[in-house]
mmCIF file of C-alpha atoms in Angstrom:
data_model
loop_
_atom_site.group_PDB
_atom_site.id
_atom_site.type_symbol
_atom_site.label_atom_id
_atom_site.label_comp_id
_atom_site.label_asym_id
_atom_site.label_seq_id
_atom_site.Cartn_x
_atom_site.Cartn_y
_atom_site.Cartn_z
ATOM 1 C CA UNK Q 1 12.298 212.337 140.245
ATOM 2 C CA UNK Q 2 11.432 210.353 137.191
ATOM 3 C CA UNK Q 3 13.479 210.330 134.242
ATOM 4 C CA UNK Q 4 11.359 211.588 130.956
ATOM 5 C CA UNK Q 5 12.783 211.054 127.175
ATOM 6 C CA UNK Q 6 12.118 213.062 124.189
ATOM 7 C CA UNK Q 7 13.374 214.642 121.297
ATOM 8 C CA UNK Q 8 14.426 218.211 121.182
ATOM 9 C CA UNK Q 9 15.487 219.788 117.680
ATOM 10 C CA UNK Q 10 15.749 215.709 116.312
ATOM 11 C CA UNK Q 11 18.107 215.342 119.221
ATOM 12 C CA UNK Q 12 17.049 212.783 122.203
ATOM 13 C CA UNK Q 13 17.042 214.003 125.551
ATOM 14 C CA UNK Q 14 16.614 212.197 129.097
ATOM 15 C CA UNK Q 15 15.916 214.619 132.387
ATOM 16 C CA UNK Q 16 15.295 213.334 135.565
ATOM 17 C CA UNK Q 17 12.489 216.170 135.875
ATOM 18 C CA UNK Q 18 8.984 216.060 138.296
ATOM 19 C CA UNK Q 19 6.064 215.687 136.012
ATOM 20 C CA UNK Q 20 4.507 219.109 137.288
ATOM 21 C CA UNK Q 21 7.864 220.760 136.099
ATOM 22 C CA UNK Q 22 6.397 222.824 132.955
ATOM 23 C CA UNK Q 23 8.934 222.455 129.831
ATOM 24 C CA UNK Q 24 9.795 225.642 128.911
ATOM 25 C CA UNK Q 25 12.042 225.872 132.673
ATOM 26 C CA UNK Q 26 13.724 222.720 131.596
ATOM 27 C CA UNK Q 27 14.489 223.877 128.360
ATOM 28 C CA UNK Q 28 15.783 227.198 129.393
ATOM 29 C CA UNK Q 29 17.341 226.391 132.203
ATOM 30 C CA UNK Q 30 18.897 222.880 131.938
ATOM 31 C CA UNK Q 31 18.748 222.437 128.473
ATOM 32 C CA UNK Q 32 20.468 226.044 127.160
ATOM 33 C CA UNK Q 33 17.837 226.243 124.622
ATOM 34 C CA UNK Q 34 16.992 229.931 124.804
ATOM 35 C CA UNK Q 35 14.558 230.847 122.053
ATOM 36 C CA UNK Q 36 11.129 230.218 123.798
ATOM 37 C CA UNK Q 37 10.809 232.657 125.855
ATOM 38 C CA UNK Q 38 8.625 233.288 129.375
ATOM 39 C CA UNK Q 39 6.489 235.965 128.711
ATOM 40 C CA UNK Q 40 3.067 235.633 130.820
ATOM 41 C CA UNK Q 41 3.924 232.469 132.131
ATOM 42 C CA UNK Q 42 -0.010 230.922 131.748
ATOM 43 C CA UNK Q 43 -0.016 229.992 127.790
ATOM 44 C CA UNK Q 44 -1.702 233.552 126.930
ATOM 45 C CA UNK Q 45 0.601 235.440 124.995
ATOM 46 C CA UNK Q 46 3.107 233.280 122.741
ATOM 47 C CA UNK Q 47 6.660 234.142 123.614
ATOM 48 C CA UNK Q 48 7.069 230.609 124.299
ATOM 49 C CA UNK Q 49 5.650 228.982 120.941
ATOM 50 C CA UNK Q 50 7.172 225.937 120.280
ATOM 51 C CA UNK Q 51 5.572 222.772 118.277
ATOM 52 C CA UNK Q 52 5.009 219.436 120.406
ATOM 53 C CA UNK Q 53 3.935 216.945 118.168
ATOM 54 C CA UNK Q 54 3.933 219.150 114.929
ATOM 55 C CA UNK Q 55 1.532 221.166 116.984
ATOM 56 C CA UNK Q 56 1.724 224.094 118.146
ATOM 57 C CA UNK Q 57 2.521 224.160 121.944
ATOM 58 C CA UNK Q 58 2.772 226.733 124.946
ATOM 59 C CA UNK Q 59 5.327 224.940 126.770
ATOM 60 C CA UNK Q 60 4.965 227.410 130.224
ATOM 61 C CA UNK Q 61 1.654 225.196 130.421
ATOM 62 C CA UNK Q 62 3.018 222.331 129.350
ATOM 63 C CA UNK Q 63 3.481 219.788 132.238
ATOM 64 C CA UNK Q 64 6.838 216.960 131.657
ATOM 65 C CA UNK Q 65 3.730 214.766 132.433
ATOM 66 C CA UNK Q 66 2.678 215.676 128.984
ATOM 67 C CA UNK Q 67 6.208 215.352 127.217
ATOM 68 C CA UNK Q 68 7.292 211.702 127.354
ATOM 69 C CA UNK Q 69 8.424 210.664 123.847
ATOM 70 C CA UNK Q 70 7.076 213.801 122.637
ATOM 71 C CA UNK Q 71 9.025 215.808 119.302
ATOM 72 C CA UNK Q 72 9.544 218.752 120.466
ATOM 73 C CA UNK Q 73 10.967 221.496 118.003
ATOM 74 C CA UNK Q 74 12.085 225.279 119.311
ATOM 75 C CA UNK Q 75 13.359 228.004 116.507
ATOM 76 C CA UNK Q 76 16.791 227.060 117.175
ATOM 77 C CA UNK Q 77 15.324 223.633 114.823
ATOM 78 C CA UNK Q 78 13.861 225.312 112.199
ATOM 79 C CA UNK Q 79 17.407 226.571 109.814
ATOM 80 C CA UNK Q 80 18.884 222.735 108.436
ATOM 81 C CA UNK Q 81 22.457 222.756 107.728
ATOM 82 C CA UNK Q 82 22.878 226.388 108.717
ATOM 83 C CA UNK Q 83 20.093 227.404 105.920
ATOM 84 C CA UNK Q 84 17.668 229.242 107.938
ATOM 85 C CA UNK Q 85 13.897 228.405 107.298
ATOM 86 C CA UNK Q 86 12.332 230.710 104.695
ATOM 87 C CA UNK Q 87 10.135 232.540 107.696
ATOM 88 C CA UNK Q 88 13.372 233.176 109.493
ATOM 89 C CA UNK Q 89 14.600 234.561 106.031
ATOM 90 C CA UNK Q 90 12.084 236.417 105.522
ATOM 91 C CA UNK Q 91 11.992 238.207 109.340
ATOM 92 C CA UNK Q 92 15.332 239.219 108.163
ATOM 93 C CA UNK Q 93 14.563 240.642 105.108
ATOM 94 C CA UNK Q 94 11.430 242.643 106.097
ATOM 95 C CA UNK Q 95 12.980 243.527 109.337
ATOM 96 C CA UNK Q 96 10.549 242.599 111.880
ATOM 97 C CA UNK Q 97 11.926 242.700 115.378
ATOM 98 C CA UNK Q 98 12.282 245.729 117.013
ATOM 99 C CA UNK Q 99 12.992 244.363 120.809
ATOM 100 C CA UNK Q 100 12.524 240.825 119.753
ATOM 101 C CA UNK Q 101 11.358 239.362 122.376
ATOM 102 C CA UNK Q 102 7.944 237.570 121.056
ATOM 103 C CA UNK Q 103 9.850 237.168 117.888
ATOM 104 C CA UNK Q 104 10.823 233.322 118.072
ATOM 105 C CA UNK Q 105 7.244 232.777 119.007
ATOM 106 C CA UNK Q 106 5.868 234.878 116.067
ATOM 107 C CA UNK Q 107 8.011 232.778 113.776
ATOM 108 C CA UNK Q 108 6.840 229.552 115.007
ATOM 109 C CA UNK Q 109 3.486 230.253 114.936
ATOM 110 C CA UNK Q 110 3.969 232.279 110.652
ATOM 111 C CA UNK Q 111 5.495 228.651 110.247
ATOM 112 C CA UNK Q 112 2.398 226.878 111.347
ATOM 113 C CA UNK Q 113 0.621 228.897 109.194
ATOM 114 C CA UNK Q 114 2.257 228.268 105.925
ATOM 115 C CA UNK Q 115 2.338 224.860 106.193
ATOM 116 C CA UNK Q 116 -1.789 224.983 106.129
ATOM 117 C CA UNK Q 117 -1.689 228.106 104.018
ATOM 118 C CA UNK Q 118 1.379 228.183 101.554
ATOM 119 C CA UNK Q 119 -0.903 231.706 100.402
ATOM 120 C CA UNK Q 120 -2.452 233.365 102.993
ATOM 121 C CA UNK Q 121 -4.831 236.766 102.891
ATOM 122 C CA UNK Q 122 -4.402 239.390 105.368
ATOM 123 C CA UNK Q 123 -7.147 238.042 107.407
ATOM 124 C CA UNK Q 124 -5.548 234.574 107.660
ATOM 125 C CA UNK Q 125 -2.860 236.063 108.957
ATOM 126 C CA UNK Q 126 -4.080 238.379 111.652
ATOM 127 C CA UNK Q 127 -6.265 235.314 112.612
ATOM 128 C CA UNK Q 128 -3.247 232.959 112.850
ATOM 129 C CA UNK Q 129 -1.424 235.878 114.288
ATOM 130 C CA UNK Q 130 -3.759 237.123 116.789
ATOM 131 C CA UNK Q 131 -2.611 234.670 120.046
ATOM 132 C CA UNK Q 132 1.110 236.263 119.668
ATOM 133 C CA UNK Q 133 1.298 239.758 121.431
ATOM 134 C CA UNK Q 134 3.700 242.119 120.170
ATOM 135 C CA UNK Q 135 4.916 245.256 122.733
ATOM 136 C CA UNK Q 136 6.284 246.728 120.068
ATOM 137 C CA UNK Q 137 3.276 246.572 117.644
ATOM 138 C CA UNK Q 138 5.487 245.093 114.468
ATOM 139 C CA UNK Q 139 2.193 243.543 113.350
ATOM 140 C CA UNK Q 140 2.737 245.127 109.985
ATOM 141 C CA UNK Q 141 6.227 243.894 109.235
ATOM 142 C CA UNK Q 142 5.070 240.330 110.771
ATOM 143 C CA UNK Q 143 2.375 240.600 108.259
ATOM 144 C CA UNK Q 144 4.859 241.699 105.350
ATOM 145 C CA UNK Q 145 7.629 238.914 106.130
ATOM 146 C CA UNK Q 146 4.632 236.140 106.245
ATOM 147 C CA UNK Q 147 3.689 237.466 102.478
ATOM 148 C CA UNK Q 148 7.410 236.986 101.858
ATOM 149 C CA UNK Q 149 7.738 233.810 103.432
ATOM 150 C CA UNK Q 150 5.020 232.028 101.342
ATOM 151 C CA UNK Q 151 7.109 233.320 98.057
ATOM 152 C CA UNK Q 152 10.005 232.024 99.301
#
Protein backbone atom coordinates (compact mmCIF):
# COMPACT_ATOMS: atom_id res chain seq x y z
CA UNK A 1 0.00 0.00 0.00
CA UNK A 2 1.45 3.36 -0.81
CA UNK A 3 1.75 5.98 1.62
CA UNK A 4 -0.26 9.35 0.41
CA UNK A 5 0.30 12.94 2.26
CA UNK A 6 -2.04 15.73 2.57
CA UNK A 7 -3.49 18.22 4.61
CA UNK A 8 -6.68 17.78 6.47
CA UNK A 9 -8.22 20.89 8.42
CA UNK A 10 -4.33 22.68 7.93
CA UNK A 11 -3.15 19.54 9.64
CA UNK A 12 -0.70 17.05 7.55
CA UNK A 13 -1.61 13.62 7.29
CA UNK A 14 0.31 10.40 5.89
CA UNK A 15 -1.93 6.97 5.26
CA UNK A 16 -0.59 4.08 3.86
CA UNK A 17 -4.00 3.82 1.78
CA UNK A 18 -4.58 1.93 -1.99
CA UNK A 19 -5.13 4.62 -4.51
CA UNK A 20 -8.72 3.17 -5.41
CA UNK A 21 -9.57 3.69 -1.61
CA UNK A 22 -12.18 6.74 -2.03
CA UNK A 23 -11.44 9.51 0.81
CA UNK A 24 -14.38 9.93 2.53
CA UNK A 25 -13.74 5.90 4.14
CA UNK A 26 -10.36 7.10 5.19
CA UNK A 27 -11.55 10.04 6.71
CA UNK A 28 -14.35 8.46 8.56
CA UNK A 29 -12.95 5.58 9.42
CA UNK A 30 -9.20 6.04 10.13
CA UNK A 31 -9.09 9.52 10.44
CA UNK A 32 -12.25 10.16 13.14
CA UNK A 33 -13.30 12.98 11.07
CA UNK A 34 -17.05 12.49 11.10
CA UNK A 35 -18.77 15.42 9.42
CA UNK A 36 -18.88 14.24 5.71
CA UNK A 37 -21.14 11.97 5.64
CA UNK A 38 -22.01 8.73 3.13
CA UNK A 39 -25.18 9.36 1.82
CA UNK A 40 -25.54 7.79 -1.88
CA UNK A 41 -22.17 6.76 -2.01
CA UNK A 42 -21.69 7.85 -6.08
CA UNK A 43 -21.11 11.85 -5.67
CA UNK A 44 -25.04 12.51 -6.32
CA UNK A 45 -26.44 13.88 -3.36
CA UNK A 46 -23.92 16.01 -1.10
CA UNK A 47 -23.79 14.57 2.37
CA UNK A 48 -20.22 14.25 1.82
CA UNK A 49 -19.28 17.94 0.62
CA UNK A 50 -16.02 18.74 1.47
CA UNK A 51 -13.52 21.30 -0.48
CA UNK A 52 -10.27 19.67 -2.15
CA UNK A 53 -8.32 22.31 -3.40
CA UNK A 54 -10.71 25.24 -2.37
CA UNK A 55 -13.08 23.31 -4.53
CA UNK A 56 -15.77 21.79 -3.84
CA UNK A 57 -15.33 17.94 -3.67
CA UNK A 58 -17.50 14.65 -3.31
CA UNK A 59 -14.99 12.72 -1.57
CA UNK A 60 -17.18 9.08 -1.89
CA UNK A 61 -15.86 9.60 -5.62
CA UNK A 62 -12.84 10.80 -4.81
CA UNK A 63 -10.04 8.20 -5.42
CA UNK A 64 -6.52 8.65 -2.78
CA UNK A 65 -5.11 8.56 -6.39
CA UNK A 66 -6.53 11.99 -6.64
CA UNK A 67 -5.48 13.29 -3.04
CA UNK A 68 -1.68 13.44 -2.88
CA UNK A 69 -0.68 16.85 -1.48
CA UNK A 70 -4.14 17.86 -1.84
CA UNK A 71 -5.86 20.64 1.03
CA UNK A 72 -8.47 19.08 2.03
CA UNK A 73 -10.97 20.99 4.43
CA UNK A 74 -14.23 19.10 6.18
CA UNK A 75 -16.77 21.37 8.49
CA UNK A 76 -14.95 20.36 11.46
CA UNK A 77 -12.20 23.27 9.62
CA UNK A 78 -14.40 25.86 9.03
CA UNK A 79 -14.92 27.57 13.11
CA UNK A 80 -10.96 29.18 13.85
CA UNK A 81 -10.15 29.39 17.39
CA UNK A 82 -13.47 27.93 18.49
CA UNK A 83 -15.37 30.94 16.51
CA UNK A 84 -17.58 29.07 14.29
CA UNK A 85 -17.77 30.31 10.58
CA UNK A 86 -20.59 32.81 10.04
CA UNK A 87 -22.67 29.94 7.88
CA UNK A 88 -22.33 27.66 10.84
CA UNK A 89 -23.64 30.74 12.90
CA UNK A 90 -26.10 31.36 11.00
CA UNK A 91 -27.54 27.41 10.72
CA UNK A 92 -27.78 27.99 14.35
CA UNK A 93 -29.59 30.94 14.44
CA UNK A 94 -32.22 30.15 11.74
CA UNK A 95 -32.43 26.65 12.92
CA UNK A 96 -31.93 24.59 9.96
CA UNK A 97 -31.40 20.95 10.74
CA UNK A 98 -34.10 18.94 11.53
CA UNK A 99 -32.30 15.27 11.29
CA UNK A 100 -29.09 16.78 10.18
CA UNK A 101 -27.76 14.53 8.30
CA UNK A 102 -26.99 16.51 4.81
CA UNK A 103 -26.38 19.41 7.06
CA UNK A 104 -22.41 19.55 7.06
CA UNK A 105 -22.70 19.18 3.35
CA UNK A 106 -25.31 22.01 2.99
CA UNK A 107 -22.93 24.22 4.92
CA UNK A 108 -20.01 23.55 2.85
CA UNK A 109 -21.53 23.99 -0.19
CA UNK A 110 -23.71 27.90 1.43
CA UNK A 111 -19.86 28.52 2.11
CA UNK A 112 -18.84 28.07 -1.45
CA UNK A 113 -21.40 30.19 -2.34
CA UNK A 114 -20.65 33.26 -0.39
CA UNK A 115 -17.32 33.38 -1.16
CA UNK A 116 -18.47 33.99 -5.08
CA UNK A 117 -21.63 35.69 -3.91
CA UNK A 118 -21.14 37.68 -0.56
CA UNK A 119 -25.20 38.71 -1.73
CA UNK A 120 -26.98 36.18 -3.24
CA UNK A 121 -30.86 36.20 -4.71
CA UNK A 122 -33.09 33.40 -4.08
CA UNK A 123 -32.31 31.93 -7.36
CA UNK A 124 -28.54 31.87 -6.68
CA UNK A 125 -29.20 30.05 -3.96
CA UNK A 126 -31.52 27.29 -5.02
CA UNK A 127 -29.04 27.01 -7.99
CA UNK A 128 -25.99 26.64 -5.68
CA UNK A 129 -28.24 24.63 -3.48
CA UNK A 130 -29.82 22.34 -5.83
CA UNK A 131 -26.90 19.27 -5.82
CA UNK A 132 -27.54 18.95 -1.82
CA UNK A 133 -30.72 16.78 -1.11
CA UNK A 134 -32.51 17.42 1.95
CA UNK A 135 -35.02 14.36 3.44
CA UNK A 136 -36.32 16.63 5.53
CA UNK A 137 -37.11 19.44 3.00
CA UNK A 138 -35.39 22.44 5.28
CA UNK A 139 -34.81 24.17 1.94
CA UNK A 140 -36.47 27.22 3.37
CA UNK A 141 -34.47 27.63 6.54
CA UNK A 142 -31.20 26.69 4.35
CA UNK A 143 -32.33 29.49 2.24
CA UNK A 144 -33.01 31.89 5.34
CA UNK A 145 -29.57 31.07 7.22
CA UNK A 146 -27.63 31.69 3.68
CA UNK A 147 -29.45 35.37 3.69
CA UNK A 148 -28.11 35.53 7.24
CA UNK A 149 -24.83 34.31 6.56
CA UNK A 150 -23.96 36.95 3.87
CA UNK A 151 -24.95 39.74 6.70
CA UNK A 152 -22.88 38.28 8.98
Amino acid sequence: MPEITFNVNNEPVTIDADNDDELLYLLRDRLGIYGPKYGCGVGVCGACTIFQDGELARPCIVPMSEVEGAEITTIEGLAVDDVLHPVQQAWIDKDVAQCGYCQAGQIMTAVKLLESNPDPSNADIDEAMSDNICRCGTYHRIRKAIKRAAKL
